[in-house]
CSV table of C-alpha atoms and ligand atoms in Angstrom, one decimal:
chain,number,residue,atom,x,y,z
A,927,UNK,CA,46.3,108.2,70.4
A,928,UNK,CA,43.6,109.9,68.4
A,929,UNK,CA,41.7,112.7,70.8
A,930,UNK,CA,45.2,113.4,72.5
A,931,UNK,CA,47.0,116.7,71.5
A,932,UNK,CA,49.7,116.8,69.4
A,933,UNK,CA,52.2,118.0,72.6
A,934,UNK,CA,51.4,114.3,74.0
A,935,UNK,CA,51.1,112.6,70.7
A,936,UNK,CA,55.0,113.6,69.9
A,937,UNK,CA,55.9,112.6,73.8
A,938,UNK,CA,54.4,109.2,73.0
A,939,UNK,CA,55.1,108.7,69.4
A,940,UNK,CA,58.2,106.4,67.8
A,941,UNK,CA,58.9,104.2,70.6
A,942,UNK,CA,59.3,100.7,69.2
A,943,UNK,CA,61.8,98.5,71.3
A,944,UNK,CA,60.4,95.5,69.6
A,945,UNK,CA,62.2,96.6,66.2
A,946,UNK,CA,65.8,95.9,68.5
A,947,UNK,CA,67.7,93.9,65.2
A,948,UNK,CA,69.6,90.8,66.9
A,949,UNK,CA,73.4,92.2,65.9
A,950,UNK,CA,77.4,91.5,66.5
A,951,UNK,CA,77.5,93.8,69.2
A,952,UNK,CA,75.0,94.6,72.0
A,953,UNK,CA,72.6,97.3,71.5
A,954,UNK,CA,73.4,100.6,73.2
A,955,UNK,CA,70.7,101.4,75.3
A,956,UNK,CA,70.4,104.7,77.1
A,957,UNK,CA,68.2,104.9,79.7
A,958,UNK,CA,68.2,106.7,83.2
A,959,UNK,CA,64.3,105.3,83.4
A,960,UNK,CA,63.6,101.6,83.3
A,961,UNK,CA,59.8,101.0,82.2
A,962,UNK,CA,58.5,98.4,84.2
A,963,UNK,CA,55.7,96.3,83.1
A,964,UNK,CA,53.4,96.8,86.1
A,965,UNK,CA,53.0,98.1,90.0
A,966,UNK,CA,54.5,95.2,91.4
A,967,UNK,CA,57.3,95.5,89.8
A,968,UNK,CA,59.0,98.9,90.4
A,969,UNK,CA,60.0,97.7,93.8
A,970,UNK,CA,61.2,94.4,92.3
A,971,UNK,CA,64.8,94.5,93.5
A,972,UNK,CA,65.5,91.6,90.8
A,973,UNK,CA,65.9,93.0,88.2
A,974,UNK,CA,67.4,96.4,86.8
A,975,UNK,CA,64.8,99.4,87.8
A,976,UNK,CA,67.4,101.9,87.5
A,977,UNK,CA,69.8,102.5,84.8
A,978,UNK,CA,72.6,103.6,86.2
A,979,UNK,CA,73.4,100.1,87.0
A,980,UNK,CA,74.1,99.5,83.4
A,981,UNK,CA,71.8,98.1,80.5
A,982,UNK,CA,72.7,95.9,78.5
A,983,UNK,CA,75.7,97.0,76.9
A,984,UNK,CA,76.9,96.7,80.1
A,985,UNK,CA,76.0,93.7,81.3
A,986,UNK,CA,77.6,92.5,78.1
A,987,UNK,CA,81.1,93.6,79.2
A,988,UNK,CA,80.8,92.5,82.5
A,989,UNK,CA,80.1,88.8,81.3
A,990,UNK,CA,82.8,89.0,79.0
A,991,UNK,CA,85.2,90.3,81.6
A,992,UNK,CA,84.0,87.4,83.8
A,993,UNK,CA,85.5,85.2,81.7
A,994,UNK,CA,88.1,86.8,81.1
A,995,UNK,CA,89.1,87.1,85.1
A,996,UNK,CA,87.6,83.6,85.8
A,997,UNK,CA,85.7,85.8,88.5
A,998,UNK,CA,82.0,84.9,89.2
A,999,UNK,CA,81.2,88.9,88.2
A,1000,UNK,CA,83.2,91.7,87.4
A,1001,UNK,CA,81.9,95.5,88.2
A,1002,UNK,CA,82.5,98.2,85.9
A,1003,UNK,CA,84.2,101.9,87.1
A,1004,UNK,CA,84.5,105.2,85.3
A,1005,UNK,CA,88.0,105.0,85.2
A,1006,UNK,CA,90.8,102.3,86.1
A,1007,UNK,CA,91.8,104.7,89.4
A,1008,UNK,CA,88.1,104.4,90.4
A,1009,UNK,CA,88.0,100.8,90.4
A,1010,UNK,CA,91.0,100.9,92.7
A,1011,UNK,CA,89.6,103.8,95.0
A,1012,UNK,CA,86.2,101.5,94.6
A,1013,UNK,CA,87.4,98.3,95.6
A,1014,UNK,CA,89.7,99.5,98.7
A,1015,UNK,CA,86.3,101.5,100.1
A,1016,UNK,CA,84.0,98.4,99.4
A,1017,UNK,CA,86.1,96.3,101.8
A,1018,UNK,CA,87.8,98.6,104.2
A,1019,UNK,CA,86.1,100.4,107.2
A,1020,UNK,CA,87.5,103.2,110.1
A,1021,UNK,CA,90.6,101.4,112.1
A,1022,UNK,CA,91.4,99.1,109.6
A,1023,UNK,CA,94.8,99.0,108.2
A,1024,UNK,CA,96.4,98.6,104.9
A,1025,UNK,CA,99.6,97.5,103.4
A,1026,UNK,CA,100.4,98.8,99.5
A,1027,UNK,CA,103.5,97.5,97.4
A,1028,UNK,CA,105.9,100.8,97.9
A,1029,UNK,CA,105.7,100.6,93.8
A,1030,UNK,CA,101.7,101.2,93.3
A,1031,UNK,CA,100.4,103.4,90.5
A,1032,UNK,CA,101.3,106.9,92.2
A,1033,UNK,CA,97.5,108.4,91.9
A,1034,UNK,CA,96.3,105.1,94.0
A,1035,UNK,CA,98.9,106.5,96.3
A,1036,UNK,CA,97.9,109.7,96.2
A,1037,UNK,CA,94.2,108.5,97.4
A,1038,UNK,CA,95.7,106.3,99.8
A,1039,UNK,CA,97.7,109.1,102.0
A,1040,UNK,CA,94.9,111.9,100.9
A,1041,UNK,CA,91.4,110.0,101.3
A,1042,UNK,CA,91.6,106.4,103.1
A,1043,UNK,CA,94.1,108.3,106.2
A,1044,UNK,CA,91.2,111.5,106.6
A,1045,UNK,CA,88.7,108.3,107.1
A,1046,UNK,CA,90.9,106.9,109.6
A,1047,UNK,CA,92.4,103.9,107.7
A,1048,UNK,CA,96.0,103.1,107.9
A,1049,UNK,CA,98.1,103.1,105.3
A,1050,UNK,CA,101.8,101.7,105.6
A,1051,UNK,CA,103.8,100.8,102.4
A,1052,UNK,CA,106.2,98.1,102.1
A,1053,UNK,CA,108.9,97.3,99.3
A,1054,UNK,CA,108.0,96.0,96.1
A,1055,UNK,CA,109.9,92.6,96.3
A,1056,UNK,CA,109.1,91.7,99.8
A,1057,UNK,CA,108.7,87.7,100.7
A,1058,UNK,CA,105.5,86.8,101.8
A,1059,UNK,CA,106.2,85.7,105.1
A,1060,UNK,CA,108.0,89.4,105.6
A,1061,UNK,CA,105.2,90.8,104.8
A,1062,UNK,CA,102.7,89.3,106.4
A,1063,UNK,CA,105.0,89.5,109.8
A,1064,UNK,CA,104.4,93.3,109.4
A,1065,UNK,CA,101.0,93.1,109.7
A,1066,UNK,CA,98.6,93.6,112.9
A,1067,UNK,CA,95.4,92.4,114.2
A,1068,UNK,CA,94.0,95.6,112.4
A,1069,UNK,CA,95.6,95.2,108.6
A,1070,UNK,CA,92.6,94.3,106.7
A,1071,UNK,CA,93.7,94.5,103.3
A,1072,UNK,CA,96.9,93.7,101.2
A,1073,UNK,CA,97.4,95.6,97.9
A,1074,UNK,CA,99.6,94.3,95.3
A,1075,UNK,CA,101.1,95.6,91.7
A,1076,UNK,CA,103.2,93.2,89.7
A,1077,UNK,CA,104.9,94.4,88.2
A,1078,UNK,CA,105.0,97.7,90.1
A,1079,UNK,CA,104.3,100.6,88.3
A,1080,UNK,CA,107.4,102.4,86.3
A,1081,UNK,CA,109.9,100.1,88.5
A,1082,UNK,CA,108.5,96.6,87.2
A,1083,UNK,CA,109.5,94.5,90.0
A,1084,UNK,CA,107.6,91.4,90.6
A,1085,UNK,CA,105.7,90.0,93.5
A,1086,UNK,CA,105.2,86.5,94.5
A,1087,UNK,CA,101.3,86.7,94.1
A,1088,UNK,CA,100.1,83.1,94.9
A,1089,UNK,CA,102.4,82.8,98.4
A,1090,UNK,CA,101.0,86.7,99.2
A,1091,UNK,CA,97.6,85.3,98.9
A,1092,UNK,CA,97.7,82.2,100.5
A,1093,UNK,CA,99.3,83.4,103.6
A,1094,UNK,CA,96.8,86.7,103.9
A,1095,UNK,CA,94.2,84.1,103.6
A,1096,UNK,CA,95.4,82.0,106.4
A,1097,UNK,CA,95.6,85.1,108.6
A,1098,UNK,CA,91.6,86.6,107.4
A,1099,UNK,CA,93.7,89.6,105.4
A,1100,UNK,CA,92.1,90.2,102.1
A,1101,UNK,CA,94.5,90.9,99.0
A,1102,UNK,CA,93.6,93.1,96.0
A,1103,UNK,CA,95.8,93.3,92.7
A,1104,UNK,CA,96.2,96.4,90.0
A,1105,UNK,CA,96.8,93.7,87.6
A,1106,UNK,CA,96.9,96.2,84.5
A,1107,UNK,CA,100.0,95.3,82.8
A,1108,UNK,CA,98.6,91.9,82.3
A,1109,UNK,CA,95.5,93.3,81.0
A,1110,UNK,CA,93.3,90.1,82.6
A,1111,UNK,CA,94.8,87.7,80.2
A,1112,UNK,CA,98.7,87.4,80.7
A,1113,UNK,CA,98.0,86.7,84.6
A,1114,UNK,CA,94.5,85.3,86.1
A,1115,UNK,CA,95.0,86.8,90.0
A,1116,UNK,CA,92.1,85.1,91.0
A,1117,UNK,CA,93.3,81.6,90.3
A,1118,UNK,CA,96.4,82.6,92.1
A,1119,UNK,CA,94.1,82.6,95.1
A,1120,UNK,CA,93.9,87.2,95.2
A,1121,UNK,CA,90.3,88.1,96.4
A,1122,UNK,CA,90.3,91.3,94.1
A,1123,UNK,CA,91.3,91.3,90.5
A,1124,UNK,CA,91.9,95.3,89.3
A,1125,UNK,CA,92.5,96.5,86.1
A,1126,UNK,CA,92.4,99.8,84.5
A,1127,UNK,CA,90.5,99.1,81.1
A,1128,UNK,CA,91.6,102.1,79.8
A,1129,UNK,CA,94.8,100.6,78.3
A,1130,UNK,CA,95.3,97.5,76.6
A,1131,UNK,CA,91.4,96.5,76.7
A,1132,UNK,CA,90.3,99.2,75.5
A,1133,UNK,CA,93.7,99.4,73.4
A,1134,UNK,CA,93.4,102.8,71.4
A,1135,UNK,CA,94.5,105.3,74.2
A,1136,UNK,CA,90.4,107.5,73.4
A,1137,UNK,CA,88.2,105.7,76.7
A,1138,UNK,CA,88.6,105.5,80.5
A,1139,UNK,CA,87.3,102.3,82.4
A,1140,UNK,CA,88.0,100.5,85.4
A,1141,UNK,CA,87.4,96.7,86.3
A,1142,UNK,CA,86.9,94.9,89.7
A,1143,UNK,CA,86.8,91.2,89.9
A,1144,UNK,CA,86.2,88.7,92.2
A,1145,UNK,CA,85.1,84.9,93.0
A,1146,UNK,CA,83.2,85.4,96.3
A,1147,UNK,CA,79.3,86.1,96.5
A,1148,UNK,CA,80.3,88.3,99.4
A,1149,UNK,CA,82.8,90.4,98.0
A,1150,UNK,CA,80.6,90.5,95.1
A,1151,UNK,CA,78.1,91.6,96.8
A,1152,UNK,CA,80.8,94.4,98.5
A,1153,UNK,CA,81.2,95.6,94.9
A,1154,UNK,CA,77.9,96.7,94.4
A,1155,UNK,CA,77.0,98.1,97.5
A,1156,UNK,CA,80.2,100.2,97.2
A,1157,UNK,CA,78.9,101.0,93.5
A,1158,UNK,CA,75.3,101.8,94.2
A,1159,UNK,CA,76.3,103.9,97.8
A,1160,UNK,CA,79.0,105.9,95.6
A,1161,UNK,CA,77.0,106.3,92.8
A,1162,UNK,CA,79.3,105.4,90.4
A,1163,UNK,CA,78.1,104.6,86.5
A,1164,UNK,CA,79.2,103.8,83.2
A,1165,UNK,CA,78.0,104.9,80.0
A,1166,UNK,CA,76.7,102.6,77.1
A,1167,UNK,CA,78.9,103.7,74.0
A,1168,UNK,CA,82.0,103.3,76.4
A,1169,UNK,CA,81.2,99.8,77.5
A,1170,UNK,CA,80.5,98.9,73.9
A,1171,UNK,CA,83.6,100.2,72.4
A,1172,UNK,CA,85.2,98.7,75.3
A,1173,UNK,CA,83.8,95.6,74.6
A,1174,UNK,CA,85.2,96.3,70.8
A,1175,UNK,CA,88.8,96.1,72.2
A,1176,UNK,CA,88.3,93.4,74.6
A,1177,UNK,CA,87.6,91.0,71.0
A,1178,UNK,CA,91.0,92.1,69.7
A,1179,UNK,CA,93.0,92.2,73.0
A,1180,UNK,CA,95.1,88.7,72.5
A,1181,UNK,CA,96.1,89.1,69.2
A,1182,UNK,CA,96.9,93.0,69.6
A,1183,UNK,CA,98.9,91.8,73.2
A,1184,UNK,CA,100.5,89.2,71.0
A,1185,UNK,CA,102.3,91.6,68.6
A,1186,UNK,CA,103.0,94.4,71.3
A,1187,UNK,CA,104.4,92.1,73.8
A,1188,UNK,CA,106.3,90.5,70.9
A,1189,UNK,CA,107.4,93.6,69.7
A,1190,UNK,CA,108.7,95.1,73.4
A,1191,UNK,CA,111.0,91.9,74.0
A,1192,UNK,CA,112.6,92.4,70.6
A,1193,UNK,CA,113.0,96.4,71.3
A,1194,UNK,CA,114.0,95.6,74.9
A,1195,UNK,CA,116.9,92.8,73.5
A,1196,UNK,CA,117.8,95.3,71.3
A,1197,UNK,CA,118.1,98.4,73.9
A,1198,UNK,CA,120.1,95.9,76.4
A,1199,UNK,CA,123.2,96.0,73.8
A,1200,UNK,CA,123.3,99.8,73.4
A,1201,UNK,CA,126.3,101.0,75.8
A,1202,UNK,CA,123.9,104.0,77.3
A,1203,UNK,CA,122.0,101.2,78.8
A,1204,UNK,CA,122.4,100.2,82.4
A,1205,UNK,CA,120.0,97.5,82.4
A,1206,UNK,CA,116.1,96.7,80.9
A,1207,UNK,CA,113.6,96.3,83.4
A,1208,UNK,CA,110.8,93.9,81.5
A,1209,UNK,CA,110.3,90.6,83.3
A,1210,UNK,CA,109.7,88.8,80.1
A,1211,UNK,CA,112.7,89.4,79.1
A,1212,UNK,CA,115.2,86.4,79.6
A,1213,UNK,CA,118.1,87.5,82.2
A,1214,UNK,CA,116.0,90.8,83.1
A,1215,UNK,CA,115.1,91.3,87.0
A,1216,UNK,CA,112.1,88.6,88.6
A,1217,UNK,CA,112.4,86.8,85.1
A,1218,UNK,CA,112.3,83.4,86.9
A,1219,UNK,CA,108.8,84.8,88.6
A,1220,UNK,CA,107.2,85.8,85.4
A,1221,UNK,CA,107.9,82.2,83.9
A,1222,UNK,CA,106.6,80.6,86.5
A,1223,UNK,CA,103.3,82.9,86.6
A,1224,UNK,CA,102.4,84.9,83.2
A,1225,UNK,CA,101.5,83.2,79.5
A,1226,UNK,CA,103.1,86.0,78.3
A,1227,UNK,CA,104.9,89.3,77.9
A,1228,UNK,CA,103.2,92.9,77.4
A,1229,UNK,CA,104.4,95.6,75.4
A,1230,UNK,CA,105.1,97.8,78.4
A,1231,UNK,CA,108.3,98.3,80.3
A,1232,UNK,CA,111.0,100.3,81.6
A,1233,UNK,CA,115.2,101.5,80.8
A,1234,UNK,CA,117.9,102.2,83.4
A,1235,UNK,CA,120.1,104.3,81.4
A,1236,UNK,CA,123.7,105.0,82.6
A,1237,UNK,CA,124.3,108.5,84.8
A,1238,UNK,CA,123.7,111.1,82.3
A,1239,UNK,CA,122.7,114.5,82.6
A,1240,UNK,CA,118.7,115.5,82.2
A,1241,UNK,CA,119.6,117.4,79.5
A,1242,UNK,CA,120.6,114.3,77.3
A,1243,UNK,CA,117.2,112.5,78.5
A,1244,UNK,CA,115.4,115.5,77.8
A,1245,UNK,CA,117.3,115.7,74.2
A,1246,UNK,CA,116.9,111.9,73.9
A,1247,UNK,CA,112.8,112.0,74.3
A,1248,UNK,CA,112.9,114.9,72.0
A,1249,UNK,CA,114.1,113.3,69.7
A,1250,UNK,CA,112.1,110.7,69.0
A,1251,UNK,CA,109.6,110.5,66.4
A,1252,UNK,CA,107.9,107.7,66.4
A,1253,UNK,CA,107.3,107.2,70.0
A,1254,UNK,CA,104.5,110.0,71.4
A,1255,UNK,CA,105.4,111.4,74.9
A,1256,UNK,CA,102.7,110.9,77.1
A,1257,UNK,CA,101.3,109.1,80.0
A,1258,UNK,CA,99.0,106.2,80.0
A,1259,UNK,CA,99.8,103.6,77.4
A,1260,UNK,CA,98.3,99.9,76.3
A,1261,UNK,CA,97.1,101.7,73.2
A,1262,UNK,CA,98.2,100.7,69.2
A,1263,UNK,CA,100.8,103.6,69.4
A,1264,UNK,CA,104.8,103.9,70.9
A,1265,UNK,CA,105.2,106.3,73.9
A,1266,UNK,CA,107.8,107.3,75.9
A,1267,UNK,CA,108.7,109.1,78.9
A,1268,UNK,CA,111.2,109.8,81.7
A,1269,UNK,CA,110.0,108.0,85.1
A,1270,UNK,CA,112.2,110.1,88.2
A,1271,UNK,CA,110.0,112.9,88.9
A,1272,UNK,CA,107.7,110.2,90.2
A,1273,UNK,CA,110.0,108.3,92.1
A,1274,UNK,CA,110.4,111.2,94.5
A,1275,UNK,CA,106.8,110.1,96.3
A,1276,UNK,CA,108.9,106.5,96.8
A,1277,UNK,CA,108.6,105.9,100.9
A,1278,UNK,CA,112.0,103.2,100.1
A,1279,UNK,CA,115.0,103.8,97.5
A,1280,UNK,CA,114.5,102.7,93.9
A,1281,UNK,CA,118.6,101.9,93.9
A,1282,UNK,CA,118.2,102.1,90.0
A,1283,UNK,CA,122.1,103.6,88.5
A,1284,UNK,CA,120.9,106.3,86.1
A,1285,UNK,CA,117.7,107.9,84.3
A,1286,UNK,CA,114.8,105.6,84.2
A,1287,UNK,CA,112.7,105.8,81.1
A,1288,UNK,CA,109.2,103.8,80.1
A,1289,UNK,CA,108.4,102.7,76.6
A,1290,UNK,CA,104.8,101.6,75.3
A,1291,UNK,CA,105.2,99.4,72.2
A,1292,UNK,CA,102.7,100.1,69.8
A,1293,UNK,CA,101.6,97.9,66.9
A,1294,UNK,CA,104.5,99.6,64.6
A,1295,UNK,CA,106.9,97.8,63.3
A,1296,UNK,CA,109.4,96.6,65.4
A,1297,UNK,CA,112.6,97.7,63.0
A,1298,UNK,CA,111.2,101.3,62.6
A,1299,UNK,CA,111.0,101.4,66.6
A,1300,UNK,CA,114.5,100.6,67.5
A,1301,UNK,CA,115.9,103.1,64.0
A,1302,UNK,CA,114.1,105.9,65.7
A,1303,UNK,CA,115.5,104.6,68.9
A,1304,UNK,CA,119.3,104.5,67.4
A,1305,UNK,CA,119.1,108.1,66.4
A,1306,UNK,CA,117.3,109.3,69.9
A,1307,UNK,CA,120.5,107.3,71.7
A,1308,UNK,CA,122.9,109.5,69.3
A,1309,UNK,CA,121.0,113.1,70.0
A,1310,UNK,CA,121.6,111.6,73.9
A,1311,UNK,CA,125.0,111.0,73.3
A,1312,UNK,CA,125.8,114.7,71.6
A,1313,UNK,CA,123.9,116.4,74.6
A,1314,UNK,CA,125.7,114.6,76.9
A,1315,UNK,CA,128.9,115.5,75.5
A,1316,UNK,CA,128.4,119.0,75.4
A,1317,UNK,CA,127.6,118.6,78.6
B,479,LIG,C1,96.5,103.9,84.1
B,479,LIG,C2,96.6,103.1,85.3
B,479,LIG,C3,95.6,103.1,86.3
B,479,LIG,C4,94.4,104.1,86.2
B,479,LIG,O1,93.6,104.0,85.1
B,479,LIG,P1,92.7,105.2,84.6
B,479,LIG,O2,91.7,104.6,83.8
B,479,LIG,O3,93.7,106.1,83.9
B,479,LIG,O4,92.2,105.9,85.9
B,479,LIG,C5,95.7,102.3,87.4
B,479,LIG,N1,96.7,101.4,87.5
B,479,LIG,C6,97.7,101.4,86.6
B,479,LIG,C7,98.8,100.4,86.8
B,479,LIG,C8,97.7,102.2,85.5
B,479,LIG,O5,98.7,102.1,84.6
């Protein structure tokens, strides 16, 4: 470099890719530009020329996620919502038609009547617990796509998955799944014979409530191959330090499932005695709603679920949440901390009736100890009570 100036000397200077130390983790590469070895390969299209595909971070995640799917790839999203939003546009076109479970996470929704009907795709919803042969009777030469939730968002139902799929397949319908409470691991959707395996990686993979990430997964070269058009058209990208610390939670993600799903059934038991309590809506739990369903299809139970309490006034709900201590309020969930919060202002978007007695509230079980949960939920139920009777 001797005879340059020092301008182009420090532009040139320190670059040394060949010092990359073989660790644990995959190196985090950040890169828009991908230096190609020579002419003929800039317009190469087999390998990475561009990285907003990913580097190798990742590529990392993606391989473990295939695994973790049993997909043949898995693309990566910015956010769990935009691997929904993403896989619905990669397979649906103008004058096609989609049903969605009447129980899907309410921003999908949102998306659905907002986005897919200004494009001028269908949208019709049907109820959660629907049979498969019901459903696929509602169906018309132009439904394209099924999508599914099990269990449904904030109601928890359960859908018979594997008889959905195989009779949309019989018909040429495609079926996608959120499949976020099972986090990939509690319930494989593609071995159930569903063509697109969603999950919002933001909770329990990445498991400490501070990253957003979506997944898509699937088993067909041609869906596949839907993915990543829909990815490179949209532009959509991921960075490197996201997809290595979510490949940080993805190593702990049984054992931390293990202790929070553990955890939830003992607070849920515990929750079903207490006379404010209508019923517990957690499918693991023996006796609770689709129980039966959930044996026959998950490995296990997650740490997420939901509380019919008896009619009581909003007042006592409100008093109840406040006073909690160790559960946060907040939305989202999957992460190593309790939350808590009341479901029915969302309910009101519902196209049929929840027919759930009282207040619904959701709980996130954390990695706390299970006791200290249900004391701070004992003394929450008695601030409920005192609200309640001053009315
Ligand atoms: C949180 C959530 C999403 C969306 O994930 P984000 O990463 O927050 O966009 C999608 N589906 C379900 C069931 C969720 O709970």
């Amino acid at each position: 470099m001797s005879g340059t100036s020092e301008r182009t000397r420090l532009i040139r200077a320190g670059k040394a890719p060949e010092r990359l130390s073989r660790t644990v983790g995959p190196p985090i590469q950040k890169g828009s530009t991908v230096l190609l070895p020579n002419a003929a390969a800039l317009y190469d299209e087999r390998q990475a020329t561009y990285g907003r595909a990913g580097l190798a971070a990742q590529a990392t995640l993606m391989e473990a996620l295939a695994e973790l799917e049993g997909a043949a790839a898995v693309r990566l999203f910015p956010s769990g919502l935009a691997a929904m939003t993403g896989a619905m546009l990669a397979v649906l076109k103008a004058g096609d038609e989609v049903l969605v479970t009447d129980a899907v996470y309410k921003p999908t929704r949102r998306f659905c009547d907002r986005v897919l009907s200004r494009f001028g795709i269908a949208v019709r919803y049907y109820p959660p617990r629907t049979a498969a042969g019901a459903l696929l009777a509602m169906s018309t030469p132009a439904t394209r796509l099924i999508v599914l939730e099990s269990p449904g968002s904030l109601s928890f139902e359960l859908q018979d998955v594997s008889a959905i799929a195989a009779l949309a397949r019989q018909r040429g319908v495609r079926t996608l799944i959120d499949n976020t409470w099972a986090a990939g691991l509690l319930f494989k959707p593609l071995a159930h014979g569903v063509d697109l395996s969603v999950q919002a990686l933001t909770k329990y993979v990445g498991g400490h409530s501070d990253l957003f990430m979506g997944s898509a997964a699937a088993r067909e070269p041609a869906l596949v191959k839907a993915l990543d058009q829909a990815i490179m058209d949209f532009g959509w990208s991921v960075a490197a330090e996201d997809a290595y610390q979510m490949l940080r939670g993805l190593r702990t993600l049984p054992t931390r499932l293990e202790r929070c799903g553990a955890a939830s059934l003992a607070v849920g038991a515990w929750l079903r005695e207490q006379p404010e309590v209508a019923e517990v809506l957690h499918p693991a739990l023996p006796g609770a709603p689709d129980h039966a369903l959930w044996k026959r299809d998950f490995c296990g139970p997650a740490g997420l679920f939901g509380v019919v309490l008896k009619p009581c006034p909003d007042l006592a709900v409100q008093a109840f949440l406040d006073s909690l201590t160790l559960f946060g309020l907040g939305f989202s969930w999957g992460g190593f901390e309790s939350l808590a919060l009341n479901c029915d202002p969302q309910f009101d978007v519902r196209r049929f009736a929840t027919g759930f007695e009282g207040p619904v509230l959701r709980f996130n079980i954390g990695l706390e100890d299970p006791a200290d949960l249900i004391a701070d939920l004992a003394q929450a139920l008695g601030a409920l009570r005192s609200a309640a009777a001053r009315g």
